JSON list of C-alpha atoms in Angstrom, two decimals:
[
{"chain": "A", "resi": 145, "resn": "SER", "atom": "CA", "xyz": [19.82, -105.60, 182.20]},
{"chain": "A", "resi": 146, "resn": "GLY", "atom": "CA", "xyz": [22.36, -102.83, 182.22]},
{"chain": "A", "resi": 147, "resn": "SER", "atom": "CA", "xyz": [25.13, -101.59, 184.43]},
{"chain": "A", "resi": 148, "resn": "THR", "atom": "CA", "xyz": [22.76, -99.79, 186.86]},
{"chain": "A", "resi": 149, "resn": "LEU", "atom": "CA", "xyz": [19.61, -100.77, 188.72]},
{"chain": "A", "resi": 150, "resn": "SER", "atom": "CA", "xyz": [16.96, -98.16, 189.43]},
{"chain": "A", "resi": 151, "resn": "GLY", "atom": "CA", "xyz": [15.96, -97.71, 193.05]},
{"chain": "A", "resi": 152, "resn": "ALA", "atom": "CA", "xyz": [12.34, -98.17, 192.00]},
{"chain": "A", "resi": 153, "resn": "ALA", "atom": "CA", "xyz": [13.19, -101.75, 191.03]},
{"chain": "A", "resi": 154, "resn": "SER", "atom": "CA", "xyz": [14.09, -102.76, 194.58]},
{"chain": "A", "resi": 155, "resn": "GLU", "atom": "CA", "xyz": [12.63, -102.64, 198.08]},
{"chain": "A", "resi": 156, "resn": "LYS", "atom": "CA", "xyz": [14.08, -102.63, 201.57]},
{"chain": "A", "resi": 157, "resn": "GLY", "atom": "CA", "xyz": [15.28, -106.13, 202.45]},
{"chain": "A", "resi": 158, "resn": "ASP", "atom": "CA", "xyz": [15.76, -107.30, 198.87]},
{"chain": "A", "resi": 159, "resn": "GLN", "atom": "CA", "xyz": [18.95, -109.23, 198.19]},
{"chain": "A", "resi": 160, "resn": "ILE", "atom": "CA", "xyz": [20.52, -108.10, 194.94]},
{"chain": "A", "resi": 161, "resn": "GLN", "atom": "CA", "xyz": [23.25, -109.72, 192.89]},
{"chain": "A", "resi": 162, "resn": "VAL", "atom": "CA", "xyz": [24.42, -109.07, 189.35]},
{"chain": "A", "resi": 163, "resn": "ASP", "atom": "CA", "xyz": [25.46, -111.48, 186.58]},
{"chain": "A", "resi": 164, "resn": "CYS", "atom": "CA", "xyz": [28.31, -110.14, 184.44]},
{"chain": "A", "resi": 165, "resn": "THR", "atom": "CA", "xyz": [28.82, -111.70, 180.99]},
{"chain": "A", "resi": 166, "resn": "PRO", "atom": "CA", "xyz": [31.67, -110.62, 178.73]},
{"chain": "A", "resi": 167, "resn": "ASP", "atom": "CA", "xyz": [30.94, -110.13, 175.04]},
{"chain": "A", "resi": 168, "resn": "ASP", "atom": "CA", "xyz": [33.49, -109.26, 172.32]},
{"chain": "A", "resi": 169, "resn": "GLY", "atom": "CA", "xyz": [30.94, -108.74, 169.59]},
{"chain": "A", "resi": 170, "resn": "ASP", "atom": "CA", "xyz": [31.36, -112.23, 168.23]},
{"chain": "A", "resi": 171, "resn": "ASP", "atom": "CA", "xyz": [31.15, -114.49, 171.24]},
{"chain": "A", "resi": 172, "resn": "THR", "atom": "CA", "xyz": [30.12, -114.32, 174.89]},
{"chain": "A", "resi": 173, "resn": "GLY", "atom": "CA", "xyz": [32.31, -115.60, 177.65]},
{"chain": "A", "resi": 174, "resn": "LEU", "atom": "CA", "xyz": [31.52, -117.25, 180.95]},
{"chain": "A", "resi": 175, "resn": "THR", "atom": "CA", "xyz": [29.08, -115.43, 183.21]},
{"chain": "A", "resi": 176, "resn": "VAL", "atom": "CA", "xyz": [30.39, -114.35, 186.61]},
{"chain": "A", "resi": 177, "resn": "THR", "atom": "CA", "xyz": [27.90, -113.72, 189.44]},
{"chain": "A", "resi": 178, "resn": "SER", "atom": "CA", "xyz": [28.66, -111.06, 192.05]},
{"chain": "A", "resi": 179, "resn": "SER", "atom": "CA", "xyz": [28.23, -111.46, 195.76]},
{"chain": "A", "resi": 180, "resn": "SER", "atom": "CA", "xyz": [24.78, -110.43, 196.98]},
{"chain": "A", "resi": 181, "resn": "THR", "atom": "CA", "xyz": [23.95, -107.19, 198.75]},
{"chain": "A", "resi": 182, "resn": "THR", "atom": "CA", "xyz": [20.90, -106.40, 200.85]},
{"chain": "A", "resi": 183, "resn": "ILE", "atom": "CA", "xyz": [18.89, -103.23, 200.22]},
{"chain": "A", "resi": 184, "resn": "GLY", "atom": "CA", "xyz": [18.92, -101.25, 203.45]},
{"chain": "A", "resi": 185, "resn": "ASN", "atom": "CA", "xyz": [16.46, -98.84, 205.03]},
{"chain": "A", "resi": 186, "resn": "THR", "atom": "CA", "xyz": [16.07, -95.33, 203.62]},
{"chain": "A", "resi": 187, "resn": "PRO", "atom": "CA", "xyz": [15.52, -92.77, 206.42]},
{"chain": "A", "resi": 188, "resn": "PRO", "atom": "CA", "xyz": [12.55, -90.43, 206.08]},
{"chain": "A", "resi": 189, "resn": "GLU", "atom": "CA", "xyz": [12.94, -86.92, 204.71]},
{"chain": "A", "resi": 190, "resn": "ALA", "atom": "CA", "xyz": [12.43, -83.81, 206.86]},
{"chain": "A", "resi": 191, "resn": "PRO", "atom": "CA", "xyz": [8.83, -82.73, 207.47]},
{"chain": "A", "resi": 192, "resn": "VAL", "atom": "CA", "xyz": [7.59, -79.17, 206.92]},
{"chain": "A", "resi": 193, "resn": "ILE", "atom": "CA", "xyz": [6.58, -77.62, 210.26]},
{"chain": "A", "resi": 194, "resn": "SER", "atom": "CA", "xyz": [5.31, -74.36, 211.74]},
{"chain": "A", "resi": 195, "resn": "LEU", "atom": "CA", "xyz": [4.93, -72.89, 215.22]},
{"chain": "A", "resi": 196, "resn": "ASP", "atom": "CA", "xyz": [1.57, -71.40, 216.12]},
{"chain": "A", "resi": 197, "resn": "PRO", "atom": "CA", "xyz": [0.98, -68.69, 217.01]},
{"chain": "A", "resi": 198, "resn": "GLN", "atom": "CA", "xyz": [3.94, -67.19, 215.19]},
{"chain": "A", "resi": 199, "resn": "SER", "atom": "CA", "xyz": [4.12, -64.16, 217.53]},
{"chain": "A", "resi": 200, "resn": "PRO", "atom": "CA", "xyz": [3.05, -65.60, 220.89]},
{"chain": "A", "resi": 201, "resn": "SER", "atom": "CA", "xyz": [2.78, -63.81, 224.21]},
{"chain": "A", "resi": 202, "resn": "THR", "atom": "CA", "xyz": [3.62, -65.26, 227.61]},
{"chain": "A", "resi": 203, "resn": "ALA", "atom": "CA", "xyz": [-0.07, -66.09, 228.06]},
{"chain": "A", "resi": 204, "resn": "GLU", "atom": "CA", "xyz": [-0.29, -68.34, 225.00]},
{"chain": "A", "resi": 205, "resn": "ILE", "atom": "CA", "xyz": [0.51, -72.00, 224.33]},
{"chain": "A", "resi": 206, "resn": "VAL", "atom": "CA", "xyz": [2.94, -72.55, 221.44]},
{"chain": "A", "resi": 207, "resn": "THR", "atom": "CA", "xyz": [2.24, -75.61, 219.28]},
{"chain": "A", "resi": 208, "resn": "ALA", "atom": "CA", "xyz": [4.44, -77.29, 216.68]},
{"chain": "A", "resi": 209, "resn": "THR", "atom": "CA", "xyz": [2.32, -78.36, 213.71]},
{"chain": "A", "resi": 210, "resn": "ILE", "atom": "CA", "xyz": [3.30, -80.77, 210.95]},
{"chain": "A", "resi": 211, "resn": "ILE", "atom": "CA", "xyz": [2.35, -78.99, 207.73]},
{"chain": "A", "resi": 212, "resn": "THR", "atom": "CA", "xyz": [3.73, -81.64, 205.37]},
{"chain": "A", "resi": 213, "resn": "GLU", "atom": "CA", "xyz": [4.46, -85.16, 206.57]},
{"chain": "A", "resi": 214, "resn": "SER", "atom": "CA", "xyz": [7.89, -86.69, 206.06]},
{"chain": "A", "resi": 215, "resn": "PHE", "atom": "CA", "xyz": [8.25, -88.70, 202.85]},
{"chain": "A", "resi": 216, "resn": "ASP", "atom": "CA", "xyz": [9.53, -92.25, 203.38]},
{"chain": "A", "resi": 217, "resn": "ALA", "atom": "CA", "xyz": [10.80, -94.08, 200.31]},
{"chain": "A", "resi": 218, "resn": "ASP", "atom": "CA", "xyz": [10.05, -97.44, 201.94]},
{"chain": "A", "resi": 219, "resn": "ASN", "atom": "CA", "xyz": [6.46, -96.45, 202.78]},
{"chain": "A", "resi": 220, "resn": "ASP", "atom": "CA", "xyz": [7.20, -97.03, 206.47]},
{"chain": "A", "resi": 221, "resn": "SER", "atom": "CA", "xyz": [5.01, -95.46, 209.13]},
{"chain": "A", "resi": 222, "resn": "VAL", "atom": "CA", "xyz": [6.73, -92.31, 210.44]},
{"chain": "A", "resi": 223, "resn": "THR", "atom": "CA", "xyz": [6.56, -90.96, 213.98]},
{"chain": "A", "resi": 224, "resn": "TYR", "atom": "CA", "xyz": [7.97, -87.68, 215.30]},
{"chain": "A", "resi": 225, "resn": "SER", "atom": "CA", "xyz": [9.89, -86.60, 218.38]},
{"chain": "A", "resi": 226, "resn": "TYR", "atom": "CA", "xyz": [10.16, -83.03, 219.62]},
{"chain": "A", "resi": 227, "resn": "GLU", "atom": "CA", "xyz": [13.03, -81.25, 221.37]},
{"chain": "A", "resi": 228, "resn": "TRP", "atom": "CA", "xyz": [12.89, -77.63, 222.59]},
{"chain": "A", "resi": 229, "resn": "THR", "atom": "CA", "xyz": [15.68, -75.17, 223.30]},
{"chain": "A", "resi": 230, "resn": "LYS", "atom": "CA", "xyz": [15.27, -71.89, 225.17]},
{"chain": "A", "resi": 231, "resn": "SER", "atom": "CA", "xyz": [17.45, -69.07, 223.91]},
{"chain": "A", "resi": 232, "resn": "GLY", "atom": "CA", "xyz": [20.05, -71.61, 222.81]},
{"chain": "A", "resi": 233, "resn": "SER", "atom": "CA", "xyz": [19.97, -73.76, 225.97]},
{"chain": "A", "resi": 234, "resn": "THR", "atom": "CA", "xyz": [18.74, -77.35, 225.97]},
{"chain": "A", "resi": 235, "resn": "THR", "atom": "CA", "xyz": [15.58, -78.06, 227.98]},
{"chain": "A", "resi": 236, "resn": "VAL", "atom": "CA", "xyz": [13.96, -81.27, 229.18]},
{"chain": "A", "resi": 237, "resn": "HIS", "atom": "CA", "xyz": [10.65, -80.28, 227.61]},
{"chain": "A", "resi": 238, "resn": "ALA", "atom": "CA", "xyz": [9.34, -82.64, 224.94]},
{"chain": "A", "resi": 239, "resn": "GLY", "atom": "CA", "xyz": [6.06, -82.83, 223.08]},
{"chain": "A", "resi": 240, "resn": "ALA", "atom": "CA", "xyz": [4.36, -80.84, 220.36]},
{"chain": "A", "resi": 241, "resn": "SER", "atom": "CA", "xyz": [3.10, -78.06, 222.67]},
{"chain": "A", "resi": 242, "resn": "LEU", "atom": "CA", "xyz": [4.91, -75.59, 224.90]},
{"chain": "A", "resi": 243, "resn": "GLY", "atom": "CA", "xyz": [2.91, -74.41, 227.91]},
{"chain": "A", "resi": 244, "resn": "SER", "atom": "CA", "xyz": [2.67, -70.69, 228.67]},
{"chain": "A", "resi": 245, "resn": "SER", "atom": "CA", "xyz": [4.00, -71.28, 232.20]},
{"chain": "A", "resi": 246, "resn": "LEU", "atom": "CA", "xyz": [7.39, -72.17, 230.68]},
{"chain": "A", "resi": 247, "resn": "THR", "atom": "CA", "xyz": [7.86, -68.93, 228.76]},
{"chain": "A", "resi": 248, "resn": "GLU", "atom": "CA", "xyz": [9.05, -65.43, 229.61]},
{"chain": "A", "resi": 249, "resn": "THR", "atom": "CA", "xyz": [9.13, -62.22, 227.62]},
{"chain": "A", "resi": 250, "resn": "ASN", "atom": "CA", "xyz": [11.92, -62.14, 224.98]},
{"chain": "A", "resi": 251, "resn": "ASP", "atom": "CA", "xyz": [12.63, -65.89, 225.21]},
{"chain": "A", "resi": 252, "resn": "VAL", "atom": "CA", "xyz": [13.63, -67.45, 221.89]},
{"chain": "A", "resi": 253, "resn": "TRP", "atom": "CA", "xyz": [12.16, -70.96, 221.73]},
{"chain": "A", "resi": 254, "resn": "THR", "atom": "CA", "xyz": [13.24, -73.39, 219.00]},
{"chain": "A", "resi": 255, "resn": "VAL", "atom": "CA", "xyz": [11.66, -76.76, 218.33]},
{"chain": "A", "resi": 256, "resn": "THR", "atom": "CA", "xyz": [13.51, -79.55, 216.54]},
{"chain": "A", "resi": 257, "resn": "VAL", "atom": "CA", "xyz": [11.25, -82.21, 215.02]},
{"chain": "A", "resi": 258, "resn": "THR", "atom": "CA", "xyz": [12.88, -85.55, 214.17]},
{"chain": "A", "resi": 259, "resn": "PRO", "atom": "CA", "xyz": [11.08, -88.13, 212.00]},
{"chain": "A", "resi": 260, "resn": "ASN", "atom": "CA", "xyz": [11.67, -91.84, 212.59]},
{"chain": "A", "resi": 261, "resn": "ASP", "atom": "CA", "xyz": [10.49, -94.79, 210.47]},
{"chain": "A", "resi": 262, "resn": "GLY", "atom": "CA", "xyz": [10.95, -97.39, 213.18]},
{"chain": "A", "resi": 263, "resn": "ILE", "atom": "CA", "xyz": [14.54, -98.06, 212.16]},
{"chain": "A", "resi": 264, "resn": "SER", "atom": "CA", "xyz": [16.29, -94.78, 211.48]},
{"chain": "A", "resi": 265, "resn": "ASP", "atom": "CA", "xyz": [15.95, -91.10, 212.32]},
{"chain": "A", "resi": 266, "resn": "GLY", "atom": "CA", "xyz": [15.50, -88.91, 209.29]},
{"chain": "A", "resi": 267, "resn": "LEU", "atom": "CA", "xyz": [16.39, -85.31, 208.53]},
{"chain": "A", "resi": 268, "resn": "VAL", "atom": "CA", "xyz": [15.19, -82.85, 211.17]},
{"chain": "A", "resi": 269, "resn": "ALA", "atom": "CA", "xyz": [13.08, -79.70, 210.80]},
{"chain": "A", "resi": 270, "resn": "GLU", "atom": "CA", "xyz": [13.40, -76.61, 213.01]},
{"chain": "A", "resi": 271, "resn": "ALA", "atom": "CA", "xyz": [11.29, -73.53, 213.73]},
{"chain": "A", "resi": 272, "resn": "SER", "atom": "CA", "xyz": [11.65, -70.68, 216.23]},
{"chain": "A", "resi": 273, "resn": "VAL", "atom": "CA", "xyz": [9.52, -67.99, 217.87]},
{"chain": "A", "resi": 274, "resn": "ILE", "atom": "CA", "xyz": [10.23, -65.01, 220.12]},
{"chain": "A", "resi": 275, "resn": "ILE", "atom": "CA", "xyz": [7.93, -64.72, 223.13]},
{"chain": "A", "resi": 276, "resn": "GLY", "atom": "CA", "xyz": [6.28, -61.32, 223.40]},
{"chain": "A", "resi": 277, "resn": "ASN", "atom": "CA", "xyz": [4.92, -59.39, 226.35]},
{"chain": "A", "resi": 278, "resn": "SER", "atom": "CA", "xyz": [1.41, -60.10, 227.64]},
{"chain": "A", "resi": 279, "resn": "ALA", "atom": "CA", "xyz": [-0.95, -57.23, 228.26]},
{"chain": "A", "resi": 280, "resn": "PRO", "atom": "CA", "xyz": [-2.33, -57.01, 231.83]},
{"chain": "A", "resi": 281, "resn": "SER", "atom": "CA", "xyz": [-5.96, -57.01, 232.93]},
{"chain": "A", "resi": 282, "resn": "ILE", "atom": "CA", "xyz": [-8.13, -55.68, 235.74]},
{"chain": "A", "resi": 283, "resn": "SER", "atom": "CA", "xyz": [-11.48, -56.88, 237.01]},
{"chain": "A", "resi": 284, "resn": "SER", "atom": "CA", "xyz": [-13.08, -53.60, 238.12]},
{"chain": "A", "resi": 285, "resn": "CYS", "atom": "CA", "xyz": [-12.84, -49.80, 238.01]},
{"chain": "A", "resi": 286, "resn": "ASP", "atom": "CA", "xyz": [-14.37, -47.87, 240.91]},
{"chain": "A", "resi": 287, "resn": "VAL", "atom": "CA", "xyz": [-14.99, -44.26, 241.92]},
{"chain": "A", "resi": 288, "resn": "THR", "atom": "CA", "xyz": [-15.32, -42.94, 245.48]},
{"chain": "A", "resi": 289, "resn": "PRO", "atom": "CA", "xyz": [-17.22, -41.48, 247.13]},
{"chain": "A", "resi": 290, "resn": "ILE", "atom": "CA", "xyz": [-20.22, -43.28, 245.68]},
{"chain": "A", "resi": 291, "resn": "THR", "atom": "CA", "xyz": [-22.64, -40.43, 246.48]},
{"chain": "A", "resi": 292, "resn": "PRO", "atom": "CA", "xyz": [-20.53, -37.27, 246.13]},
{"chain": "A", "resi": 293, "resn": "THR", "atom": "CA", "xyz": [-21.67, -33.66, 246.39]},
{"chain": "A", "resi": 294, "resn": "THR", "atom": "CA", "xyz": [-20.28, -30.60, 244.65]},
{"chain": "A", "resi": 295, "resn": "GLY", "atom": "CA", "xyz": [-17.71, -30.10, 247.37]},
{"chain": "A", "resi": 296, "resn": "ASP", "atom": "CA", "xyz": [-16.13, -33.51, 247.01]},
{"chain": "A", "resi": 297, "resn": "SER", "atom": "CA", "xyz": [-13.06, -34.49, 245.02]},
{"chain": "A", "resi": 298, "resn": "LEU", "atom": "CA", "xyz": [-13.35, -37.90, 243.35]},
{"chain": "A", "resi": 299, "resn": "SER", "atom": "CA", "xyz": [-10.90, -40.80, 243.42]},
{"chain": "A", "resi": 300, "resn": "ALA", "atom": "CA", "xyz": [-10.59, -43.72, 240.98]},
{"chain": "A", "resi": 301, "resn": "SER", "atom": "CA", "xyz": [-9.06, -47.10, 241.68]},
{"chain": "A", "resi": 302, "resn": "ALA", "atom": "CA", "xyz": [-8.66, -50.40, 239.84]},
{"chain": "A", "resi": 303, "resn": "SER", "atom": "CA", "xyz": [-8.74, -53.87, 241.37]},
{"chain": "A", "resi": 304, "resn": "GLY", "atom": "CA", "xyz": [-8.16, -57.44, 240.22]},
{"chain": "A", "resi": 305, "resn": "TRP", "atom": "CA", "xyz": [-4.82, -56.72, 238.53]},
{"chain": "A", "resi": 306, "resn": "TYR", "atom": "CA", "xyz": [-3.35, -59.68, 236.62]},
{"chain": "A", "resi": 307, "resn": "ASP", "atom": "CA", "xyz": [-0.20, -59.81, 234.54]},
{"chain": "A", "resi": 308, "resn": "ALA", "atom": "CA", "xyz": [1.19, -63.08, 233.20]},
{"chain": "A", "resi": 309, "resn": "ASP", "atom": "CA", "xyz": [4.71, -61.61, 233.24]},
{"chain": "A", "resi": 310, "resn": "GLY", "atom": "CA", "xyz": [4.49, -60.41, 236.86]},
{"chain": "A", "resi": 311, "resn": "ASP", "atom": "CA", "xyz": [5.13, -56.83, 235.72]},
{"chain": "A", "resi": 312, "resn": "GLU", "atom": "CA", "xyz": [4.61, -53.78, 237.93]},
{"chain": "A", "resi": 313, "resn": "GLU", "atom": "CA", "xyz": [0.98, -52.70, 238.35]},
{"chain": "A", "resi": 314, "resn": "LEU", "atom": "CA", "xyz": [0.37, -49.62, 236.22]},
{"chain": "A", "resi": 315, "resn": "VAL", "atom": "CA", "xyz": [-3.05, -48.09, 235.52]},
{"chain": "A", "resi": 316, "resn": "GLU", "atom": "CA", "xyz": [-4.05, -44.93, 233.66]},
{"chain": "A", "resi": 317, "resn": "PHE", "atom": "CA", "xyz": [-7.20, -43.07, 234.76]},
{"chain": "A", "resi": 318, "resn": "GLU", "atom": "CA", "xyz": [-9.35, -40.73, 232.69]},
{"chain": "A", "resi": 319, "resn": "TRP", "atom": "CA", "xyz": [-12.45, -38.79, 233.74]},
{"chain": "A", "resi": 320, "resn": "PHE", "atom": "CA", "xyz": [-15.54, -38.03, 231.66]},
{"chain": "A", "resi": 321, "resn": "SER", "atom": "CA", "xyz": [-18.78, -36.10, 232.15]},
{"chain": "A", "resi": 322, "resn": "TYR", "atom": "CA", "xyz": [-22.01, -36.59, 230.21]},
{"chain": "A", "resi": 323, "resn": "ASP", "atom": "CA", "xyz": [-23.55, -33.54, 228.51]},
{"chain": "A", "resi": 324, "resn": "GLY", "atom": "CA", "xyz": [-26.78, -35.28, 227.57]},
{"chain": "A", "resi": 325, "resn": "ALA", "atom": "CA", "xyz": [-25.45, -36.53, 224.24]},
{"chain": "A", "resi": 326, "resn": "ASN", "atom": "CA", "xyz": [-21.75, -37.31, 224.55]},
{"chain": "A", "resi": 327, "resn": "TRP", "atom": "CA", "xyz": [-19.10, -38.16, 227.11]},
{"chain": "A", "resi": 328, "resn": "ILE", "atom": "CA", "xyz": [-16.68, -35.24, 227.43]},
{"chain": "A", "resi": 329, "resn": "ARG", "atom": "CA", "xyz": [-13.16, -35.82, 228.72]},
{"chain": "A", "resi": 330, "resn": "LEU", "atom": "CA", "xyz": [-12.41, -33.82, 231.86]},
{"chain": "A", "resi": 331, "resn": "GLY", "atom": "CA", "xyz": [-8.85, -34.90, 232.55]},
{"chain": "A", "resi": 332, "resn": "SER", "atom": "CA", "xyz": [-6.59, -37.70, 233.72]},
{"chain": "A", "resi": 333, "resn": "GLY", "atom": "CA", "xyz": [-5.10, -38.95, 236.96]},
{"chain": "A", "resi": 334, "resn": "ALA", "atom": "CA", "xyz": [-6.29, -40.97, 239.91]},
{"chain": "A", "resi": 335, "resn": "SER", "atom": "CA", "xyz": [-8.30, -38.05, 241.33]},
{"chain": "A", "resi": 336, "resn": "LEU", "atom": "CA", "xyz": [-10.65, -35.37, 239.99]},
{"chain": "A", "resi": 337, "resn": "ASP", "atom": "CA", "xyz": [-10.82, -32.02, 241.75]},
{"chain": "A", "resi": 338, "resn": "ALA", "atom": "CA", "xyz": [-14.18, -30.82, 243.02]},
{"chain": "A", "resi": 339, "resn": "SER", "atom": "CA", "xyz": [-13.93, -27.78, 240.74]},
{"chain": "A", "resi": 340, "resn": "PHE", "atom": "CA", "xyz": [-14.84, -30.06, 237.80]},
{"chain": "A", "resi": 341, "resn": "THR", "atom": "CA", "xyz": [-18.13, -31.08, 239.38]},
{"chain": "A", "resi": 342, "resn": "ALA", "atom": "CA", "xyz": [-21.58, -29.52, 239.42]},
{"chain": "A", "resi": 343, "resn": "SER", "atom": "CA", "xyz": [-24.88, -30.56, 240.94]},
{"chain": "A", "resi": 344, "resn": "GLY", "atom": "CA", "xyz": [-26.62, -33.15, 238.76]},
{"chain": "A", "resi": 345, "resn": "LEU", "atom": "CA", "xyz": [-23.54, -33.80, 236.59]},
{"chain": "A", "resi": 346, "resn": "GLU", "atom": "CA", "xyz": [-22.98, -37.42, 235.54]},
{"chain": "A", "resi": 347, "resn": "ILE", "atom": "CA", "xyz": [-19.35, -38.53, 235.81]},
{"chain": "A", "resi": 348, "resn": "LYS", "atom": "CA", "xyz": [-17.45, -41.76, 235.20]},
{"chain": "A", "resi": 349, "resn": "ALA", "atom": "CA", "xyz": [-13.82, -42.89, 235.23]},
{"chain": "A", "resi": 350, "resn": "THR", "atom": "CA", "xyz": [-12.04, -45.17, 232.75]},
{"chain": "A", "resi": 351, "resn": "CYS", "atom": "CA", "xyz": [-9.26, -47.42, 234.08]},
{"chain": "A", "resi": 352, "resn": "SER", "atom": "CA", "xyz": [-6.67, -48.69, 231.57]},
{"chain": "A", "resi": 353, "resn": "PRO", "atom": "CA", "xyz": [-4.11, -51.29, 232.76]},
{"chain": "A", "resi": 354, "resn": "TYR", "atom": "CA", "xyz": [-0.71, -51.34, 231.07]},
{"chain": "A", "resi": 355, "resn": "ASN", "atom": "CA", "xyz": [2.83, -52.62, 231.48]},
{"chain": "A", "resi": 356, "resn": "GLN", "atom": "CA", "xyz": [6.20, -51.71, 230.07]},
{"chain": "A", "resi": 357, "resn": "ALA", "atom": "CA", "xyz": [8.54, -54.31, 228.56]},
{"chain": "A", "resi": 358, "resn": "GLY", "atom": "CA", "xyz": [11.77, -53.02, 227.10]},
{"chain": "A", "resi": 359, "resn": "SER", "atom": "CA", "xyz": [10.95, -49.99, 224.98]},
{"chain": "A", "resi": 360, "resn": "GLY", "atom": "CA", "xyz": [7.32, -50.99, 224.44]},
{"chain": "A", "resi": 361, "resn": "THR", "atom": "CA", "xyz": [4.09, -50.44, 226.33]},
{"chain": "A", "resi": 362, "resn": "SER", "atom": "CA", "xyz": [1.23, -52.94, 226.25]},
{"chain": "A", "resi": 363, "resn": "TYR", "atom": "CA", "xyz": [-2.29, -51.91, 227.21]},
{"chain": "A", "resi": 364, "resn": "GLY", "atom": "CA", "xyz": [-4.94, -54.30, 228.43]},
{"chain": "A", "resi": 365, "resn": "SER", "atom": "CA", "xyz": [-8.70, -53.82, 228.06]},
{"chain": "A", "resi": 366, "resn": "SER", "atom": "CA", "xyz": [-10.04, -50.65, 229.65]},
{"chain": "A", "resi": 367, "resn": "LEU", "atom": "CA", "xyz": [-12.96, -50.74, 232.06]},
{"chain": "A", "resi": 368, "resn": "ASP", "atom": "CA", "xyz": [-15.43, -47.98, 232.92]},
{"chain": "A", "resi": 369, "resn": "SER", "atom": "CA", "xyz": [-16.62, -47.27, 236.43]},
{"chain": "A", "resi": 370, "resn": "ALA", "atom": "CA", "xyz": [-20.26, -47.02, 237.29]},
{"chain": "A", "resi": 371, "resn": "THR", "atom": "CA", "xyz": [-21.69, -43.61, 236.46]},
{"chain": "A", "resi": 372, "resn": "ILE", "atom": "CA", "xyz": [-22.13, -41.39, 239.51]},
{"chain": "A", "resi": 373, "resn": "VAL", "atom": "CA", "xyz": [-24.31, -38.30, 239.83]},
{"chain": "A", "resi": 374, "resn": "ILE", "atom": "CA", "xyz": [-23.01, -35.28, 241.71]},
{"chain": "A", "resi": 375, "resn": "GLY", "atom": "CA", "xyz": [-25.42, -34.32, 244.45]},
{"chain": "A", "resi": 376, "resn": "ASN", "atom": "CA", "xyz": [-26.28, -30.86, 245.69]},
{"chain": "A", "resi": 377, "resn": "THR", "atom": "CA", "xyz": [-24.36, -29.41, 248.63]},
{"chain": "A", "resi": 378, "resn": "GLU", "atom": "CA", "xyz": [-26.69, -28.03, 251.27]},
{"chain": "A", "resi": 379, "resn": "PRO", "atom": "CA", "xyz": [-26.35, -24.28, 251.88]},
{"chain": "A", "resi": 380, "resn": "SER", "atom": "CA", "xyz": [-25.00, -23.04, 255.17]},
{"chain": "A", "resi": 381, "resn": "LEU", "atom": "CA", "xyz": [-24.91, -19.77, 257.14]},
{"chain": "A", "resi": 382, "resn": "THR", "atom": "CA", "xyz": [-22.05, -18.33, 259.05]},
{"chain": "A", "resi": 383, "resn": "GLY", "atom": "CA", "xyz": [-24.40, -16.31, 261.20]},
{"chain": "A", "resi": 384, "resn": "CYS", "atom": "CA", "xyz": [-27.94, -15.00, 261.53]}
]
């Protein structure tokens, strides 16, 4: 009894009516019954979501994860739909995951997750990420000539360049010699002058791929060349 009915006392589909009986403190009058009303569906609440990774590069898949499921007051089974926008523009992409082939550096991707209980859409949840630059890679670092002598300058080159962003190929080169205990840096650049060499000296190059996106520079994994040994230059005479 009472002028209000708690929501916990009813379920979706129930037909509710109320009997109203006047009472003046001494007597009760005739009871009047209201028209009936049907308890409708309660849409689900918004879920709690996250995007992983939270700082993705162009080489990574972005996935929307449901952290906390939507609450449904009617205990209905809830499903979710996904809509993605790219820097404010609607896309046709749907699904919980965003493939790396769809992203570019500095894109802002937002996912909207809508719960549905089979009857009604509920409150949506949104999350956004900014796509970062991907570091490049190389497959090999090589020095030529392979069997140099003390009169030869050396050249370093990198091959197998890959950059998910299609950025310009940029590689830094450093040169090192081995003193029997440590590798000592000789200099940088794609070539090493013969004046840095000596017979029997062990030398290697390090190739470091990088790219430039905006004001930042991203370095990929460096690779070392094979170690080469400087050979002796045969003596010569100008006359005898």
